[in-house]
mmCIF file of C-alpha atoms in Angstrom:
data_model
loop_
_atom_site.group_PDB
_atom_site.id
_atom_site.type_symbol
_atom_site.label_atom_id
_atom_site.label_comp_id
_atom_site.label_asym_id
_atom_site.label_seq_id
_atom_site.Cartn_x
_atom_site.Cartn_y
_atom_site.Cartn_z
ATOM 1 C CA UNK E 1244 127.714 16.325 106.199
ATOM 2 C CA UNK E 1245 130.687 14.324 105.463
ATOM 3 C CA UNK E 1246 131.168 10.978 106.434
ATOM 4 C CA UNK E 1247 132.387 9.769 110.209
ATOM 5 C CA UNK E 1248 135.943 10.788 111.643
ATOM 6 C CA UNK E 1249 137.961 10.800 114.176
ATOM 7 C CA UNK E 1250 140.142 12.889 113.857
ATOM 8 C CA UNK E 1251 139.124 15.956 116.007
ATOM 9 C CA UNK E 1252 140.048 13.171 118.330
ATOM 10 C CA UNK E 1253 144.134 14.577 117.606
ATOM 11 C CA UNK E 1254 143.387 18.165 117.818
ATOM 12 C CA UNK E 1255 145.640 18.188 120.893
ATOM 13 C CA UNK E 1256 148.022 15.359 119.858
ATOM 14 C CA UNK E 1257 151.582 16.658 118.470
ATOM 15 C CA UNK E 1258 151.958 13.855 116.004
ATOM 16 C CA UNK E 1259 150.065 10.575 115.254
ATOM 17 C CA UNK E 1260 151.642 7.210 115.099
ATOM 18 C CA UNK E 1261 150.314 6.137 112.112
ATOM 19 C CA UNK E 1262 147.933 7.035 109.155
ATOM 20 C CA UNK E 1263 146.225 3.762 109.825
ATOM 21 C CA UNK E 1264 144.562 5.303 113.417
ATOM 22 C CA UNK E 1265 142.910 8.108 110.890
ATOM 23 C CA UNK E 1266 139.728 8.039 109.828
ATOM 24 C CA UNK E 1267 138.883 10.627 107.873
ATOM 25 C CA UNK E 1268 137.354 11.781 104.604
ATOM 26 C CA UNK E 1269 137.149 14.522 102.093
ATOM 27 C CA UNK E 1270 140.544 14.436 100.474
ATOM 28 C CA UNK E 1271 139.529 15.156 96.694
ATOM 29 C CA UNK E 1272 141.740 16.031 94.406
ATOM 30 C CA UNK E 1273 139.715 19.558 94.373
ATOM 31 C CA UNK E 1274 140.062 19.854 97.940
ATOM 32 C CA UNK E 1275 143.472 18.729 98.933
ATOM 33 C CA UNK E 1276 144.764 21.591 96.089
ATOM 34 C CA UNK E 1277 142.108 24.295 97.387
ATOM 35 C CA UNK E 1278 143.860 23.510 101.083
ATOM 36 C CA UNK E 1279 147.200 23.570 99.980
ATOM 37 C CA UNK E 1280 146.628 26.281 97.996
ATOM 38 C CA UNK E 1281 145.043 28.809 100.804
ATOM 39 C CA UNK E 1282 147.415 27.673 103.616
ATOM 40 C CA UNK E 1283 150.666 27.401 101.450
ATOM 41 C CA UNK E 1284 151.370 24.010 102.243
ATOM 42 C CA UNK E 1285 153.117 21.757 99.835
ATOM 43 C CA UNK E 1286 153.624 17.933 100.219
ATOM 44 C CA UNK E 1287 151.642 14.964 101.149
ATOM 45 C CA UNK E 1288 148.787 16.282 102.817
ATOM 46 C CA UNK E 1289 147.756 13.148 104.940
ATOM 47 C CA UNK E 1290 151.540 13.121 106.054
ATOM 48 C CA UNK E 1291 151.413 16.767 107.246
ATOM 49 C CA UNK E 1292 147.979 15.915 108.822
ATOM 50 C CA UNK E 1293 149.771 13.047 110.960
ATOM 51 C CA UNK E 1294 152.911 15.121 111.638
ATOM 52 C CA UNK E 1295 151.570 18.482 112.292
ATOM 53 C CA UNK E 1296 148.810 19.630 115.292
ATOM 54 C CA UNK E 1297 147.937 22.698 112.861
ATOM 55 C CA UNK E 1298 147.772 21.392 109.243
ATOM 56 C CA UNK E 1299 144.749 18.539 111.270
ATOM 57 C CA UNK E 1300 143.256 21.567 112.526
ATOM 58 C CA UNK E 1301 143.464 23.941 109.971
ATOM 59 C CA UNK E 1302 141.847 21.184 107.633
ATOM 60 C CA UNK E 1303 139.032 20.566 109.991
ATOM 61 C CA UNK E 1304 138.464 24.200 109.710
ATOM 62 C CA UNK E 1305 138.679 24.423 106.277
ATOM 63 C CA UNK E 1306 136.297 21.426 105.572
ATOM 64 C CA UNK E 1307 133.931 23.178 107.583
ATOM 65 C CA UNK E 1308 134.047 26.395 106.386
ATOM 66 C CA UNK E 1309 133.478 24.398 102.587
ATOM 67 C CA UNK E 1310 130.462 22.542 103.884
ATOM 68 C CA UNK E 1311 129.054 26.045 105.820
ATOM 69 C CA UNK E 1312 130.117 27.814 102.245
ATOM 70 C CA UNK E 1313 127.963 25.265 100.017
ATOM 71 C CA UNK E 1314 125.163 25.200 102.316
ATOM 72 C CA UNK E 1315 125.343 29.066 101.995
ATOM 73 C CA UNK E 1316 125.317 29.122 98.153
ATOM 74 C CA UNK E 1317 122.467 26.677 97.518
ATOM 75 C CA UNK E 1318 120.172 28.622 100.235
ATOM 76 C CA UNK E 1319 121.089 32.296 98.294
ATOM 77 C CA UNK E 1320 120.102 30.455 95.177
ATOM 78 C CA UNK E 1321 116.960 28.395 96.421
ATOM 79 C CA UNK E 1322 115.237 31.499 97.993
ATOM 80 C CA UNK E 1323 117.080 33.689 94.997
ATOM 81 C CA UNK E 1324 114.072 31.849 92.985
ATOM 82 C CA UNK E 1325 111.385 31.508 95.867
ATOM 83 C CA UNK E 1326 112.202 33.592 99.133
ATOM 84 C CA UNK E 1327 108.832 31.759 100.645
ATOM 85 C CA UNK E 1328 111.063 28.002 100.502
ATOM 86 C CA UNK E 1329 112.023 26.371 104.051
ATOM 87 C CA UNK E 1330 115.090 25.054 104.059
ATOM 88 C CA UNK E 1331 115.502 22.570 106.269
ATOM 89 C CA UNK E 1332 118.019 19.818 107.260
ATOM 90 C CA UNK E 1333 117.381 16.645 108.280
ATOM 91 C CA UNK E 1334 120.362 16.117 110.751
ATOM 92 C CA UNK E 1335 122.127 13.352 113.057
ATOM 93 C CA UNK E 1336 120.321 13.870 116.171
ATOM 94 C CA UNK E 1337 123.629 13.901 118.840
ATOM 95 C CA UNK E 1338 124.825 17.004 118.238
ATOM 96 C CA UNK E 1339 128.219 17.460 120.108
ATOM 97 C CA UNK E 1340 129.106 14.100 118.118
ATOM 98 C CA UNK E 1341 127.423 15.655 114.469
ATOM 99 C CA UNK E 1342 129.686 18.620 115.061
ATOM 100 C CA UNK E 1343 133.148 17.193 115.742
ATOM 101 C CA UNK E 1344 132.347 13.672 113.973
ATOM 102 C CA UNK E 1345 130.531 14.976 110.847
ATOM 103 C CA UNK E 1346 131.204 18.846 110.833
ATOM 104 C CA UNK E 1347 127.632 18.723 110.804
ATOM 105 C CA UNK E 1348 126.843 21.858 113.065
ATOM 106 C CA UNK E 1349 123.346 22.902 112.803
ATOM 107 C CA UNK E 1350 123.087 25.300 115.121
ATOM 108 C CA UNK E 1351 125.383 27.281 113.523
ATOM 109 C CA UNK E 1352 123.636 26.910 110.370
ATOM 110 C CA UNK E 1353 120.813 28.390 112.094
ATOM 111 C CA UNK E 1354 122.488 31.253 113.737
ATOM 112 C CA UNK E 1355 123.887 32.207 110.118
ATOM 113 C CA UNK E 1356 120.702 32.469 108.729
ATOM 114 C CA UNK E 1357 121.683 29.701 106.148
ATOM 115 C CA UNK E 1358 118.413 27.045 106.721
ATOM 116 C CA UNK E 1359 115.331 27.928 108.378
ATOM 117 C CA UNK E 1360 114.464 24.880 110.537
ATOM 118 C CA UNK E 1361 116.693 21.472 111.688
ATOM 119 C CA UNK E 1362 114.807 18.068 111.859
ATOM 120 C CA UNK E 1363 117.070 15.960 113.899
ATOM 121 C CA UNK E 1364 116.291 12.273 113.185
ATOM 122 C CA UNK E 1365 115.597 10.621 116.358
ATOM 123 C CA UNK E 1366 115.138 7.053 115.622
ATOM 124 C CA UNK E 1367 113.871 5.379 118.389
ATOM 125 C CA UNK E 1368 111.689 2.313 119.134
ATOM 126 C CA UNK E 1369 111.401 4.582 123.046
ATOM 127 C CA UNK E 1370 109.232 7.064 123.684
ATOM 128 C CA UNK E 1371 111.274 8.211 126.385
ATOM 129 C CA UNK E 1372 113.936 8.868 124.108
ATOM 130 C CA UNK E 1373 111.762 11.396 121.842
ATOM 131 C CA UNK E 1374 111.021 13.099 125.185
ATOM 132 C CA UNK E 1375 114.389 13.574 126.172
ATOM 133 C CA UNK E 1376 115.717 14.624 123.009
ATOM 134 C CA UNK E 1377 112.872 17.185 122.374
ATOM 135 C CA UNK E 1378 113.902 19.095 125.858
ATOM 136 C CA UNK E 1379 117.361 18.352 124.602
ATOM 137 C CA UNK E 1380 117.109 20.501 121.087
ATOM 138 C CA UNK E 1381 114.339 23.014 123.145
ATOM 139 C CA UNK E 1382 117.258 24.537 125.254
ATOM 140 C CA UNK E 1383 120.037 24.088 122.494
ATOM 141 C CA UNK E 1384 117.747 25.679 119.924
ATOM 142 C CA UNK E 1385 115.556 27.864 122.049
ATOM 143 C CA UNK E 1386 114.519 30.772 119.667
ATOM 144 C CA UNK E 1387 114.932 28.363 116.196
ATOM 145 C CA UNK E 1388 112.555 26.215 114.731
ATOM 146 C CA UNK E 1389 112.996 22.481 114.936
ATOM 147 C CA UNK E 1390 111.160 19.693 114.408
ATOM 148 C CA UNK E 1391 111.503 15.279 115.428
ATOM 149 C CA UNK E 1392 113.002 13.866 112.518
ATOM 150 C CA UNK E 1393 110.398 10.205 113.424
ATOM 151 C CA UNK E 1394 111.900 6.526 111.785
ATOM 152 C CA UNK E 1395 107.745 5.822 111.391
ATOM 153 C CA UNK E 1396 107.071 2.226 110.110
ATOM 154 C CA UNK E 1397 111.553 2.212 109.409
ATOM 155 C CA UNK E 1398 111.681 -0.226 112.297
ATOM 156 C CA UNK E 1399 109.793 -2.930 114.386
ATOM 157 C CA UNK E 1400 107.435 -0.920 116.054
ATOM 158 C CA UNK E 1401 103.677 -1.255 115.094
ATOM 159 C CA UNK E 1402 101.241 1.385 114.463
ATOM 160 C CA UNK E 1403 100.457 2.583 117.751
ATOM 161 C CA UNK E 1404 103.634 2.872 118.937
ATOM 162 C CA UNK E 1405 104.099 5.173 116.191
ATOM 163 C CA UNK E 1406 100.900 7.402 116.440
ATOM 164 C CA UNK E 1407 102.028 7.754 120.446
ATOM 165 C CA UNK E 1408 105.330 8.814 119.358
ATOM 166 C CA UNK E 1409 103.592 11.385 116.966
ATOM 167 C CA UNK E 1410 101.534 12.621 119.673
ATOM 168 C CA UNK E 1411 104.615 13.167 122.102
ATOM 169 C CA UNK E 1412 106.600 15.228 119.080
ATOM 170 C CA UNK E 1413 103.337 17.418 119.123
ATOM 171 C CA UNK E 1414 104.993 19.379 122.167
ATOM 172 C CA UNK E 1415 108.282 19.873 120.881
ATOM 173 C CA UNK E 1416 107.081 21.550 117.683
ATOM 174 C CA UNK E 1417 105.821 19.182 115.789
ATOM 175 C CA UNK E 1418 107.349 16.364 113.792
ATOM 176 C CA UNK E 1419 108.542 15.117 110.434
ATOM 177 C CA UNK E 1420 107.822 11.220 109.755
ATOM 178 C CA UNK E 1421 110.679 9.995 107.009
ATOM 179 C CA UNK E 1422 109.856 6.661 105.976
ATOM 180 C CA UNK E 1423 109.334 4.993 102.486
ATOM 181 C CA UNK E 1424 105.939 2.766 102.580
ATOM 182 C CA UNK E 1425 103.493 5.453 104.426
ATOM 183 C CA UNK E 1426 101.930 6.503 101.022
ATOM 184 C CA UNK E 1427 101.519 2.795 100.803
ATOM 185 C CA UNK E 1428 100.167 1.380 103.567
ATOM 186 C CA UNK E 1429 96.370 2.478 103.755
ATOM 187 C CA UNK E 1430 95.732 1.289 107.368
ATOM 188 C CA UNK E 1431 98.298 3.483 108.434
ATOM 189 C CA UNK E 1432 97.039 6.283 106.448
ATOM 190 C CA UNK E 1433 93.639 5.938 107.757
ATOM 191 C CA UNK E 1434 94.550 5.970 110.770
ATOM 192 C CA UNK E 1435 96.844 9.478 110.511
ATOM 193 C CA UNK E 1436 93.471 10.946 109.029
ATOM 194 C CA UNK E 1437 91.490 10.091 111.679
ATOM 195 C CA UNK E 1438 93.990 11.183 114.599
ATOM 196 C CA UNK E 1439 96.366 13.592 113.533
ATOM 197 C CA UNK E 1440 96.213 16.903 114.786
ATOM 198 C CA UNK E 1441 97.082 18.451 112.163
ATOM 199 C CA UNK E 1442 97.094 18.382 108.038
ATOM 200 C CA UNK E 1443 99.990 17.138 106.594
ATOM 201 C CA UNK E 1444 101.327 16.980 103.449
ATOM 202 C CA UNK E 1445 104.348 16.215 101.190
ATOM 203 C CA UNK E 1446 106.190 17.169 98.278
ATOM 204 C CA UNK E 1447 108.070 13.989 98.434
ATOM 205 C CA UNK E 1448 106.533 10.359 98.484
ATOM 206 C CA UNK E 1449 108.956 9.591 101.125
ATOM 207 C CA UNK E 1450 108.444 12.467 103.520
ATOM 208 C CA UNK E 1451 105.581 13.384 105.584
ATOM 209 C CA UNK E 1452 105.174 16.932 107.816
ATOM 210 C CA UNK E 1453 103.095 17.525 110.244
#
């Protein structure tokens, strides 16, 4: 994804006051001649982008269409080596905000055939919350695999909380737990062994999926 902007925020604005009200990023040198180059723009680009409805959204487009073309080309060559390989993506788990804010469009992704599975990460001391976002991505991505992205042991909450939020992500397809002191912490370990309802394993010390 890239980092946060605002600036699908213009889409229907004529021109913007000032560059200061933009934030935006992505405006390598690489990128701002790739751009110029396949529109046939010349100038300032960030000018153009303030002065011009259609430059803003043709550059939205195109920075999705890079990020959509990248995922695509790492995927071919991942399953190029290994067709058995997931490939997943961990992803910011409100997803009308992910898409405009972060181009970060998952289900698209999915509908491409470019990953295999999304995690969003719902970070949440609230059970409630991990509820209503598992119905939330079962009708957006009915017919794709997902999986709770869980914050376990990131935050406050103690160990029980935890293993009752694992249990709830049991009926929304399971869950992933990304953390970086599970391997560590052998209460916490135990307990996973003894209540878990299913293996789990890792390839990464800082990922665990169930």
């Amino acid at each position: 994804r890239y980092l946060s902007s605002n600036l699908y925020k213009y889409n229907e604005v004529d021109e913007i006051n000032s560059n200061k009200e933009i934030i935006d990023h992505g405006y390598s040198e690489y990128s701002v001649n790739k751009f110029m180059k396949k529109y046939n723009y010349s100038g300032d680009l960030k000018e153009l982008i303030r002065l011009s409805k259609e430059v803003r959204n043709n550059w939205l487009l195109f920075k999705e269409e890079e990020l959509v073309n990248f995922i695509t080309k790492c995927t071919k060559m991942i399953k190029e080596i290994n067709p058995d390989i997931l490939i997943t993506a961990a992803v910011l788990n409100e997803y009308e905000n992910a898409k405009k804010s972060y181009l970060q469009d998952c289900k698209k992704w999915l509908e491409l055939g470019i990953i295999d599975e999304v995690e969003p990460m719902v970070y949440t001391d609230s059970e409630n919350k991990i509820i209503e976002k598992g119905e939330y991505y079962s009708n957006l991505l009915d017919g794709y695999n997902f999986r709770i992205g869980l914050s376990c042991r990131l935050t406050t909450r103690n160990i029980i909380t935890d293993l009752m939020q694992m249990n709830t992500s049991l009926k929304y397809n399971g869950y992933i737990l990304f953390a970086n002191n599970l391997y560590y912490d052998k209460e916490f370990i135990m307990l996973m062994t003894l209540s878990n309802h299913y293996d789990y394993d890792s390839n990464d010390e800082n990922e665990l999926i169930c």
